[in-house]
Short mmCIF file of C-alpha atoms in Angstrom, two decimals:
data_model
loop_
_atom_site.label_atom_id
_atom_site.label_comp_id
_atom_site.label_asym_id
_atom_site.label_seq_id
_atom_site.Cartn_x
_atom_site.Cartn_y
_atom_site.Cartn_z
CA UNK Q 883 -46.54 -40.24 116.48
CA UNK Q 884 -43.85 -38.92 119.28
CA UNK Q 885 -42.32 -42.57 118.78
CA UNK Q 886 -42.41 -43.06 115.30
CA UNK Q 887 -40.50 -39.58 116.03
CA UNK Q 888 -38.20 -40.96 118.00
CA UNK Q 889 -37.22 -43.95 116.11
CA UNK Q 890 -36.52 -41.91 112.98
CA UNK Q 891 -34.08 -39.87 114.96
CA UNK Q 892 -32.67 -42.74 116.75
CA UNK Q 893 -32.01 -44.08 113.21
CA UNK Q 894 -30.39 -41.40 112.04
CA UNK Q 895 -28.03 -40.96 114.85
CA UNK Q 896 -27.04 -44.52 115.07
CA UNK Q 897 -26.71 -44.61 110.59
CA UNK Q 898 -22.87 -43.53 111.18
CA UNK Q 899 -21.87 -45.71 113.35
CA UNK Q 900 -23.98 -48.42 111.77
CA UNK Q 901 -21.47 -47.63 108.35
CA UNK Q 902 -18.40 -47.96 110.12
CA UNK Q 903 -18.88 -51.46 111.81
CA UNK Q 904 -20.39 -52.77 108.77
CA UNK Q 905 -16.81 -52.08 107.29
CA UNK Q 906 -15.19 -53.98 110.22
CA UNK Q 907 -16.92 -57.02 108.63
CA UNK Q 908 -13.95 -58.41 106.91
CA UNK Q 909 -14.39 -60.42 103.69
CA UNK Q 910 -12.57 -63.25 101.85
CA UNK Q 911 -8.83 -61.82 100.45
CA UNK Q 912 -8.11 -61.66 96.82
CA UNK Q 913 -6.95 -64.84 95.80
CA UNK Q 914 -6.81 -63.51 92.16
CA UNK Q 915 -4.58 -60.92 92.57
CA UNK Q 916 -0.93 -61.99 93.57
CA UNK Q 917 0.81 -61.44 96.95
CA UNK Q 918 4.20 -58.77 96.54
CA UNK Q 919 5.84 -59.09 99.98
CA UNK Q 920 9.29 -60.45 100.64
CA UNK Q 921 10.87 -63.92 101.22
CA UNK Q 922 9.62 -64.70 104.94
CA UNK Q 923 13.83 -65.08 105.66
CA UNK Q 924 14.01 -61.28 104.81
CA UNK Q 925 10.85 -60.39 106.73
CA UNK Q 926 12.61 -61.91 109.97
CA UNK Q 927 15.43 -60.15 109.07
CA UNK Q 928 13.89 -56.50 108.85
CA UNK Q 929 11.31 -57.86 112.05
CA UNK Q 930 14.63 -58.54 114.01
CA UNK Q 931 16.20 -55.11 113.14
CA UNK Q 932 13.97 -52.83 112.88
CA UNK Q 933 12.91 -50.67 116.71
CA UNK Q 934 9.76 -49.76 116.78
CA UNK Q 935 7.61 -48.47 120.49
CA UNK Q 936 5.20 -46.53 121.22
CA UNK Q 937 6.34 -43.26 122.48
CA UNK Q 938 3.00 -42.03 124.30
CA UNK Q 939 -0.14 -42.65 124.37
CA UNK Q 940 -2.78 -39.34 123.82
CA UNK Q 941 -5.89 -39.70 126.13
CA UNK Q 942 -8.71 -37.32 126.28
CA UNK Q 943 -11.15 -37.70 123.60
CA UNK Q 944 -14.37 -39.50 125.11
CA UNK Q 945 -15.98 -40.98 121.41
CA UNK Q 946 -13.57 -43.10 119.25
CA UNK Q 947 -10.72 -40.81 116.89
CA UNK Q 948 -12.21 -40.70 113.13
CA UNK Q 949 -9.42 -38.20 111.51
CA UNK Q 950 -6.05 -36.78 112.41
CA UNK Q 951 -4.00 -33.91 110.59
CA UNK Q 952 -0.16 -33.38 111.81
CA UNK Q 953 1.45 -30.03 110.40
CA UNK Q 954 4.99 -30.41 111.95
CA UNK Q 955 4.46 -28.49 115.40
CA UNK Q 956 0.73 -29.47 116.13
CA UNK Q 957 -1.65 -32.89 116.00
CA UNK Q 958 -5.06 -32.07 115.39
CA UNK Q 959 -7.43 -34.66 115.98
CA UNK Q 960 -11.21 -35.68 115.59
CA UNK Q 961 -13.52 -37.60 116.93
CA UNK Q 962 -17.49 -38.88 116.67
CA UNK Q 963 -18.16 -36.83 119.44
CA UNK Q 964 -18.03 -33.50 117.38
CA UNK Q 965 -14.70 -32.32 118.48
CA UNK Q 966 -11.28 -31.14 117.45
CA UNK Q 967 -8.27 -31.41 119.55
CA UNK Q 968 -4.87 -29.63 119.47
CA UNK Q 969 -1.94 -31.88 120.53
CA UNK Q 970 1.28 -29.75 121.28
CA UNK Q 971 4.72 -31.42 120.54
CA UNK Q 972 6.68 -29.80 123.56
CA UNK Q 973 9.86 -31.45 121.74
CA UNK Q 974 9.60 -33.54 119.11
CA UNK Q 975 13.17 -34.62 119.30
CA UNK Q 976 13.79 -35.89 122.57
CA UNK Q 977 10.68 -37.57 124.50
CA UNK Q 978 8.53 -37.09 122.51
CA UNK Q 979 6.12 -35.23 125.14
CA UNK Q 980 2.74 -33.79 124.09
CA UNK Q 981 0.53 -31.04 125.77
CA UNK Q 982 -3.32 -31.14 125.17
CA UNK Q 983 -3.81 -27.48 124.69
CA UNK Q 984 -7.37 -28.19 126.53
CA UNK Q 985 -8.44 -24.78 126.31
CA UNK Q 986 -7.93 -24.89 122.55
CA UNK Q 987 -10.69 -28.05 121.60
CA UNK Q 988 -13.06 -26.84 119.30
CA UNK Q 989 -16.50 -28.12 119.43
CA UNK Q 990 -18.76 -28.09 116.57
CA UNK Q 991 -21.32 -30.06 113.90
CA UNK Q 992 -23.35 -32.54 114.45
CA UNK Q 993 -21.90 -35.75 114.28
CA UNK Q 994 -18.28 -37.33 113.88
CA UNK Q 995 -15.66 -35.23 112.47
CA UNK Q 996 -14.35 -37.45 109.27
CA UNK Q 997 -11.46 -35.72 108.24
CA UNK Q 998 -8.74 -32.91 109.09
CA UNK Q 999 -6.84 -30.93 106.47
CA UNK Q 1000 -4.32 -27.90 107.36
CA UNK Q 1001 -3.59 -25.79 105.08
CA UNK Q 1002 -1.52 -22.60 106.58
CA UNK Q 1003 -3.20 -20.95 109.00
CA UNK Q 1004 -6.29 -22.62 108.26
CA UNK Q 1005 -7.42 -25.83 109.31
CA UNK Q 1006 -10.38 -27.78 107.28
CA UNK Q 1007 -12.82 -30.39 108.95
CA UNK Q 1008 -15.38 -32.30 107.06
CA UNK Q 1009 -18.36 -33.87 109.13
CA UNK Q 1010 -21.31 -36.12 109.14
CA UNK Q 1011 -23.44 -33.31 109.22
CA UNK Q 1012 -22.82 -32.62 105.99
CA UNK Q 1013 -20.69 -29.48 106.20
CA UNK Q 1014 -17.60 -28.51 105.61
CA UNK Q 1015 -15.60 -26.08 108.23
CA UNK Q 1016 -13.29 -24.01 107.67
CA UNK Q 1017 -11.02 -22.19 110.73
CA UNK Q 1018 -8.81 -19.81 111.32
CA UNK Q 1019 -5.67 -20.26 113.64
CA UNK Q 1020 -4.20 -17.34 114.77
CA UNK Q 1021 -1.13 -17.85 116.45
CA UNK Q 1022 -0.91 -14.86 119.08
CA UNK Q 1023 1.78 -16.26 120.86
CA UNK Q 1024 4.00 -20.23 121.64
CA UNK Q 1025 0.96 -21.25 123.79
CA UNK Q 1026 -1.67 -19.87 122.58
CA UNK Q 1027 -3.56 -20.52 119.27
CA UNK Q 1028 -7.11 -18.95 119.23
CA UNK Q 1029 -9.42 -20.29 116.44
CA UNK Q 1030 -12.30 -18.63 114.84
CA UNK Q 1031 -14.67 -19.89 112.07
CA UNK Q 1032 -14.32 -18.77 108.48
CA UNK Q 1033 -16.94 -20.34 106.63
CA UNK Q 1034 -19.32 -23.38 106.32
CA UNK Q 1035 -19.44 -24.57 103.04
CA UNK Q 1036 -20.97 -24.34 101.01
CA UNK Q 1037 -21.41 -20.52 101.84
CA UNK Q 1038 -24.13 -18.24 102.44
CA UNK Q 1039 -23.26 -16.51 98.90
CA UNK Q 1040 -22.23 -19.74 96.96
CA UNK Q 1041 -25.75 -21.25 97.91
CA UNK Q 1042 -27.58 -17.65 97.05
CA UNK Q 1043 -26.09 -17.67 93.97
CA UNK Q 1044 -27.29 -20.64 92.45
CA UNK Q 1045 -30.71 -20.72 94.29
CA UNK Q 1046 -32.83 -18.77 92.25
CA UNK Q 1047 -32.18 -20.46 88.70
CA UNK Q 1048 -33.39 -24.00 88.59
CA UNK Q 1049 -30.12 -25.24 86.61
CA UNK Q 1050 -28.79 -25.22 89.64
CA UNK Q 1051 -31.00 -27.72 91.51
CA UNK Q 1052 -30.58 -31.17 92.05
CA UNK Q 1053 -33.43 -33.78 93.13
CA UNK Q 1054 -32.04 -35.50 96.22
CA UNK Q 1055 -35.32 -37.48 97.26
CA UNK Q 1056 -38.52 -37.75 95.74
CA UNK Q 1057 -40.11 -34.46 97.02
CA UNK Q 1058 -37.14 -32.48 97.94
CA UNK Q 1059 -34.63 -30.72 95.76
CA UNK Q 1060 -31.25 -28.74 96.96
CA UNK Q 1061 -28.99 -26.75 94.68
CA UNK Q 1062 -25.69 -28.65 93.44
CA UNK Q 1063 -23.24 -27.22 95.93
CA UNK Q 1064 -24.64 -28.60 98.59
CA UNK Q 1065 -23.26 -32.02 100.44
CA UNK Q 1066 -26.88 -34.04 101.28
CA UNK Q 1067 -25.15 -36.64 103.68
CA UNK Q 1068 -21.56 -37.21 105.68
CA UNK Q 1069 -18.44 -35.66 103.86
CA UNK Q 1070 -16.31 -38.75 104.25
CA UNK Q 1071 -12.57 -37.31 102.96
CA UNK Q 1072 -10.87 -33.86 102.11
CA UNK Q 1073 -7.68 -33.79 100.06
CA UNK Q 1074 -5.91 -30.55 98.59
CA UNK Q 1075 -4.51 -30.33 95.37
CA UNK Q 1076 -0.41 -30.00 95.08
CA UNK Q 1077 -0.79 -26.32 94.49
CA UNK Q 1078 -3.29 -25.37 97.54
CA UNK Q 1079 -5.45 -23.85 95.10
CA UNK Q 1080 -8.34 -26.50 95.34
CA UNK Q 1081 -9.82 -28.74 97.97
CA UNK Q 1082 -11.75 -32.13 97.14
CA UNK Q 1083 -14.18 -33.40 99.17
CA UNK Q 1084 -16.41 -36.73 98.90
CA UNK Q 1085 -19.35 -38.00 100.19
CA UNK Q 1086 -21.85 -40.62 101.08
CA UNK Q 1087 -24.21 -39.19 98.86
CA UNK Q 1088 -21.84 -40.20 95.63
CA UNK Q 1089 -20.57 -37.18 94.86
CA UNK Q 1090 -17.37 -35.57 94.09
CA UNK Q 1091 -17.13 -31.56 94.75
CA UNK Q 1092 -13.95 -29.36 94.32
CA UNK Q 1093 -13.66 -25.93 96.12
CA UNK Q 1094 -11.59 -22.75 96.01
CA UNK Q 1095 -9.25 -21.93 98.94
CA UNK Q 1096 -9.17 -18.73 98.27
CA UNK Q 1097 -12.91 -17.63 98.85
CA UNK Q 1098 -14.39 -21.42 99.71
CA UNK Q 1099 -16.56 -21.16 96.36
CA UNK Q 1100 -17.97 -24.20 95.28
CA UNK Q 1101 -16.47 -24.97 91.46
CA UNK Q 1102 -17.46 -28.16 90.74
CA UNK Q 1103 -19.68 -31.07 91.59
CA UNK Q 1104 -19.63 -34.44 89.87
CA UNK Q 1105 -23.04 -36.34 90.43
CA UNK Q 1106 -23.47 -40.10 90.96
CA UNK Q 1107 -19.75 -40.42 90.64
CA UNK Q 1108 -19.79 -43.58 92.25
CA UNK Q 1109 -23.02 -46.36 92.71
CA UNK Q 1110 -22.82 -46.41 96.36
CA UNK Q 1111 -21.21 -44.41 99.29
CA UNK Q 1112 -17.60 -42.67 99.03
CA UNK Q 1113 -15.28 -43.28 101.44
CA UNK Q 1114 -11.83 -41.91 100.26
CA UNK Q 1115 -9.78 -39.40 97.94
CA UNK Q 1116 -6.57 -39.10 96.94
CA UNK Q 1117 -4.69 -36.70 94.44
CA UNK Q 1118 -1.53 -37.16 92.78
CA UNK Q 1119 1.08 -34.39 91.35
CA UNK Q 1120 0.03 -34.44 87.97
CA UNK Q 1121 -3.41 -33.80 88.53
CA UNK Q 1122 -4.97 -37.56 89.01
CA UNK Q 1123 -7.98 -37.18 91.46
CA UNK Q 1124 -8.45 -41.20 92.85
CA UNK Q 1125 -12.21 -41.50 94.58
CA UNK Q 1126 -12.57 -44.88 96.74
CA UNK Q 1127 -16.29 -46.06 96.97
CA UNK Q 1128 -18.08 -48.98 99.05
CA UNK Q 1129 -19.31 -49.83 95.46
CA UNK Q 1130 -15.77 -51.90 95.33
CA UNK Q 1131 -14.56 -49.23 92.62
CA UNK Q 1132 -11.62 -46.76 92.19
CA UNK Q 1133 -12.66 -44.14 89.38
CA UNK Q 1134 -9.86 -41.97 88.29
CA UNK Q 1135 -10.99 -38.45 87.32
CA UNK Q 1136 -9.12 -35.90 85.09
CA UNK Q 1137 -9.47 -32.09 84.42
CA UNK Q 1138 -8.59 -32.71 79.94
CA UNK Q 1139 -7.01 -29.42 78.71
CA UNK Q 1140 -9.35 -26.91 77.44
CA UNK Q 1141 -12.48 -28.59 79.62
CA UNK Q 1142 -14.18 -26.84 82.39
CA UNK Q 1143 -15.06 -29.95 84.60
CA UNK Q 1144 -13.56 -33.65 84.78
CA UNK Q 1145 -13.75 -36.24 83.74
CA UNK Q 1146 -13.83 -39.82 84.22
CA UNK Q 1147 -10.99 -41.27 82.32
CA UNK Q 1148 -10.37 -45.04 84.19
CA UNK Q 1149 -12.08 -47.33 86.79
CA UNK Q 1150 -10.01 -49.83 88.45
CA UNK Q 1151 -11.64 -52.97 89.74
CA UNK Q 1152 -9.72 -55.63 91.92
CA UNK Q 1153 -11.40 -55.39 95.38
CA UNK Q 1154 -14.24 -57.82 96.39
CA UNK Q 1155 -15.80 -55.68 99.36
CA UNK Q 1156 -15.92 -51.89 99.81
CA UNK Q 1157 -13.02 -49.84 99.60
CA UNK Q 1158 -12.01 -47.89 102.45
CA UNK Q 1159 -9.14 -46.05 102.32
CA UNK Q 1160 -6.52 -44.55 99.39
CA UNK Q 1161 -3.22 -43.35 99.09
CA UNK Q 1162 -0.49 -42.64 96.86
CA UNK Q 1163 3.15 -42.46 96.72
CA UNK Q 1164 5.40 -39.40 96.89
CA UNK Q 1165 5.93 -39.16 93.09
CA UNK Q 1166 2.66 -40.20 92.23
CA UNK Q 1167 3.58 -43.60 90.40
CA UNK Q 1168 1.57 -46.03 92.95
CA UNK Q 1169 -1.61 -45.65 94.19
CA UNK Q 1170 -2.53 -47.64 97.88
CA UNK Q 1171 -6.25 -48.77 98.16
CA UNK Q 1172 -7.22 -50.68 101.34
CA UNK Q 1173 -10.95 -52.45 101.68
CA UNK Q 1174 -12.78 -54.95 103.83
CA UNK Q 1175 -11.62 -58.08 101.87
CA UNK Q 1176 -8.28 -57.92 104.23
CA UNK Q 1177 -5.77 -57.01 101.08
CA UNK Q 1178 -4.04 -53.82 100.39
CA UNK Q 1179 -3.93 -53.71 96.58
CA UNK Q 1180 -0.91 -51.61 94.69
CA UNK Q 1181 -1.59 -50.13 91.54
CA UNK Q 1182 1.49 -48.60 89.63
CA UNK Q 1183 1.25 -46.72 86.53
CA UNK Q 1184 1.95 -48.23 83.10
CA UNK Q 1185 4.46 -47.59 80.62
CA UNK Q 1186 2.82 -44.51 79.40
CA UNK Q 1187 1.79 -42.97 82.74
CA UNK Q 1188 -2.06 -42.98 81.48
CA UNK Q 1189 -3.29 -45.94 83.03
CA UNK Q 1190 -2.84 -47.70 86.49
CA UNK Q 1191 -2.15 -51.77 86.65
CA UNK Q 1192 -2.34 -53.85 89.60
CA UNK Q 1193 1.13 -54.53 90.52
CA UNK Q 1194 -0.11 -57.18 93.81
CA UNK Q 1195 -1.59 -57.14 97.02
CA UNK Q 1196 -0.21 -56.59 100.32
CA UNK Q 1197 -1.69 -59.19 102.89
CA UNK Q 1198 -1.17 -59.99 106.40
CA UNK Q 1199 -3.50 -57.85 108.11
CA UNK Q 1200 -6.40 -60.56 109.65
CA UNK Q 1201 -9.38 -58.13 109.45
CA UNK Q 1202 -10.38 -54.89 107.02
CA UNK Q 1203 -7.97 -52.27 106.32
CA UNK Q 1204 -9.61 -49.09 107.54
CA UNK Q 1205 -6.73 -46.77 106.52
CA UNK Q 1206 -3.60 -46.16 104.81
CA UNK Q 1207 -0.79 -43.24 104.99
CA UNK Q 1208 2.35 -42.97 103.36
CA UNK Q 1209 4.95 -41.32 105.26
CA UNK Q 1210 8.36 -40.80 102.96
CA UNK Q 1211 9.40 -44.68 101.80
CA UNK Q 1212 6.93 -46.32 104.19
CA UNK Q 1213 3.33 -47.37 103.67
CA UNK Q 1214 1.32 -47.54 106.88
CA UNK Q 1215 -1.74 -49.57 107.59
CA UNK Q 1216 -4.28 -49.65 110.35
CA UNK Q 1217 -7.07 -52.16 110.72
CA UNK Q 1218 -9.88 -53.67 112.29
CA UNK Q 1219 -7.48 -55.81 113.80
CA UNK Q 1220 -6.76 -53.38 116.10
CA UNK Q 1221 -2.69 -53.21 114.74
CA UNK Q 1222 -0.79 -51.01 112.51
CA UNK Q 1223 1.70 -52.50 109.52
CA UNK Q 1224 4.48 -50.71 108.38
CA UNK Q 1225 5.66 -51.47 104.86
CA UNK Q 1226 8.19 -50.82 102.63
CA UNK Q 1227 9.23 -51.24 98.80
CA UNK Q 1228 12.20 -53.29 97.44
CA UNK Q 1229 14.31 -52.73 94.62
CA UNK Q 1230 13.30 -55.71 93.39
CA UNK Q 1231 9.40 -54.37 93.02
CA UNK Q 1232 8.23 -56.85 96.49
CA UNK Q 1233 7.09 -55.24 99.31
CA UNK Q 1234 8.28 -56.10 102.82
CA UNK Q 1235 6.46 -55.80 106.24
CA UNK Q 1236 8.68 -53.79 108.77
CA UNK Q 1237 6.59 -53.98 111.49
CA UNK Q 1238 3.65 -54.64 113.16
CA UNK Q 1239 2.51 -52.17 115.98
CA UNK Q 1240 0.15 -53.59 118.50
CA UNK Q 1241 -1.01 -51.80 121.59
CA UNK Q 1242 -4.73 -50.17 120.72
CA UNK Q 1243 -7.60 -51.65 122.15
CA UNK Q 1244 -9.69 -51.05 119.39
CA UNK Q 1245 -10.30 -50.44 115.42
CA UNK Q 1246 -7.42 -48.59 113.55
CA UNK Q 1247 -9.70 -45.28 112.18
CA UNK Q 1248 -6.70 -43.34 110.83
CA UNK Q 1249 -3.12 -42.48 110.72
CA UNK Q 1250 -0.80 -39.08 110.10
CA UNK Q 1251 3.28 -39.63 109.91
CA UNK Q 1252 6.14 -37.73 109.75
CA UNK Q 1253 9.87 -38.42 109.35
CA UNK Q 1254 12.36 -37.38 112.31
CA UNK Q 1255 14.80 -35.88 110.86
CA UNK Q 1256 16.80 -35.42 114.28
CA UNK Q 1257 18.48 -38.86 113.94
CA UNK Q 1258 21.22 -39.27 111.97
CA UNK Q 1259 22.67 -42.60 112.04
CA UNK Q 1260 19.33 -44.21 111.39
CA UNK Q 1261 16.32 -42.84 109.21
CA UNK Q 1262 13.30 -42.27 112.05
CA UNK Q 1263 9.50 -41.96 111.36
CA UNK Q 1264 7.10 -40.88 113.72
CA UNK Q 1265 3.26 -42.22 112.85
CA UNK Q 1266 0.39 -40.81 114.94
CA UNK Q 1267 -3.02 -43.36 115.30
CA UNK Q 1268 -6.51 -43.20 116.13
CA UNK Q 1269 -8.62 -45.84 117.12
CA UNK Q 1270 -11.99 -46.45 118.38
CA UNK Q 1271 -10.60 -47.30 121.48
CA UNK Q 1272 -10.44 -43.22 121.77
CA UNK Q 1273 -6.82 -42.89 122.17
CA UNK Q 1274 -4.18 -42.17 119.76
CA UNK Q 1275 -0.70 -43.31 120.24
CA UNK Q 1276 2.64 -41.77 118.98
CA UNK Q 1277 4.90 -44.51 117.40
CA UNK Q 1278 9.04 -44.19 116.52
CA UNK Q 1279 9.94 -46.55 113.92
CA UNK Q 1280 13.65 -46.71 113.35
CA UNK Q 1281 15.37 -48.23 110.66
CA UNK Q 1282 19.07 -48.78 110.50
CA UNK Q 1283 21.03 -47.58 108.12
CA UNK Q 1284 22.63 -51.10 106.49
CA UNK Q 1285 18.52 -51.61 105.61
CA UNK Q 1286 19.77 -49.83 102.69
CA UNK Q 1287 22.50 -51.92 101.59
CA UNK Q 1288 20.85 -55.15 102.45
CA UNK Q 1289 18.83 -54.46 99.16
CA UNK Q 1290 21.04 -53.63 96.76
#
């Protein structure tokens, strides 16, 4: 009995980390779908010009980095060994030096910390526990931010509330029942709407919740949104919410005037293998969606701004894409072949590859950017990875100015 025990625990310890290799397992591209990058003659040309190094590398973490979250003074990262850490940048526009605020690493959950949102003095963290975390940061001085928890969500009084009427329960295996609000397996991804107002979360157990950031209550939960696992969100400004499953589908969701909940209004199907990892431009006219088959597929809305059509597929990367970021003009890509690809959209609608950052020893898990705004002959990006190698480096990417005027 003590090692039938012991296998079911060892099971359910090693499930996570059993999900993310299987994801590593890169599958054929998409020869239906065509490619959108640049003449190769143009690609040499931005290769050759563009400057891109690594500025530092982060050490410190002792379990591979599974989310970052960059609010323009701090990194906060997190990794599969349950904590948070705060990065200081001493000066952001010089060397590029960072201080690991070790007294400030918060420890907490029970398994890998998926993802990091900020949101004023409040910092979000989903994890494989199931929970979501919510923290205060109080900032009682420069060097010294003391954090205290909030709330776990759902809450004490969101789950009283809807425990005692059986509306409000949900059957989550055959002889055990939970009420709606409740996460039943890993919160994969957090994204806040444009206003603040409302935080998304999904979830390997296929659902789709949506919370208040004002009190953390619970206001929605979509069931079975997907057929399989969810692995990413994304929201755009008007109100789009994107969900990313390993079910090989992206279902769009939409809140139609005068209803209470969403609803599903489009699925978009191109990807042969699970899908990773979403993102969406600044004004909210292409969506990103990276999977295991290799390709990075581009979506752009049509005419009428209702429905999404694949515009192409972004392809060099040699193993799955694990994440995406967008970081002003540039879409950023980490893989399982352990490099980053910078990318960046013509006026002529073709996409071109500005660079390819190598230097991790393992897995790209995630990415965070930001532009540097301290240059100003060139336009200069900063983008902050996380790999399973446990370390995450700080990259400059510079791009000249005549870039500009090459294209037009």
């Amino acid at each position: 009995m003590l090692f039938l025990l012991f296998c079911i625990s060892y099971i359910r310890n090693m499930s996570d980390h059993q999900f993310c290799c299987s994801s590593y397992e890169s599958q054929p591209s998409l020869p239906s779908v065509p490619c959108i990058t640049s003449q190769l003659h143009l690609q040499h040309y931005y290769l050759s010009n563009i400057q891109h190094h690594c500025l530092t590398t982060l050490k410190g973490h002792t379990s591979y980095v599974s989310s970052l979250a960059f609010d323009g003074k701090f990194l906060y990262t997190g990794s599969s060994d349950k904590e948070i850490r705060l990065w200081k940048c001493n000066d952001l526009h010089s060397d590029f030096e960072f201080e690991n605020l070790t007294n400030n690493i918060v420890v907490m959950g029970k398994g890998a910390v998926k993802s990091l949102v900020v949101l004023a003095d409040k910092l979000f963290s989903a994890h494989q526990d199931h929970k979501i975390r919510v923290w205060k940061i109080n900032n009682d001085g420069p060097d010294n931010q003391n954090y205290a928890r909030l709330a776990t969500l759902p809450t004490l009084s969101d789950r009283a509330s809807k425990l005692l009427q059986p509306k409000n329960h949900v059957q989550i295996r055959r002889h055990k029942t939970c009420t709606w609000v409740h996460h039943v397996d890993t919160v994969s991804a957090l994204a806040l709407s444009r206003d603040e107002t409302l935080l998304y979360s999904v979830s390997w157990d296929r659902t789709l919740k949506i919370w208040r950031t004002s009190d953390f209550k619970c206001l929605e939960s979509v069931t079975n949104a997907h057929d399989d696992a969810i692995n990413a969100v994304a929201l755009s400004d008007d109100g789009d919410v994107y969900t990313g499953s390993t079910d090989k589908k992206i279902k769009v969701w939409r809140k139609i005037p005068g209803d209470k909940n969403h609803s599903l209004v489009a699925t978009l199907e191109k990807h042969n293998s699970g899908i990773n990892a979403l993102a969406i431009s600044l004004d909210g006219s292409t969506l990103y969606s990276g999977a295991s088959d290799r390709s990075i597929v581009v979506w752009e809305k049509d005419d009428g701004g209702d429905g999404m059509a694949v515009a192409g597929a972004l392809r060099g990367h040699t193993k799955s894409i694990l994440c995406l970021a967008v970081v002003s003009d540039l879409v950023c890509s980490g893989s399982a072949d352990k490099t980053i690809r910078i990318w960046r959209r013509g006026v002529d609608g073709n996409y071109s590859c500005l660079a390819v950052l190598e230097g991790h020893e393992g897995p790209v898990k995630c990415l965070a950017g930001a532009v540097d705004r301290s240059s100003r002959c060139d336009t200069s990006y900063v983008i902050y990875s996380g790999s399973l190698d446990c370390d995450i480096k700080v990259w400059q990417i510079i791009v000249p100015l005549p870039y500009g005027d090459l294209e037009s």
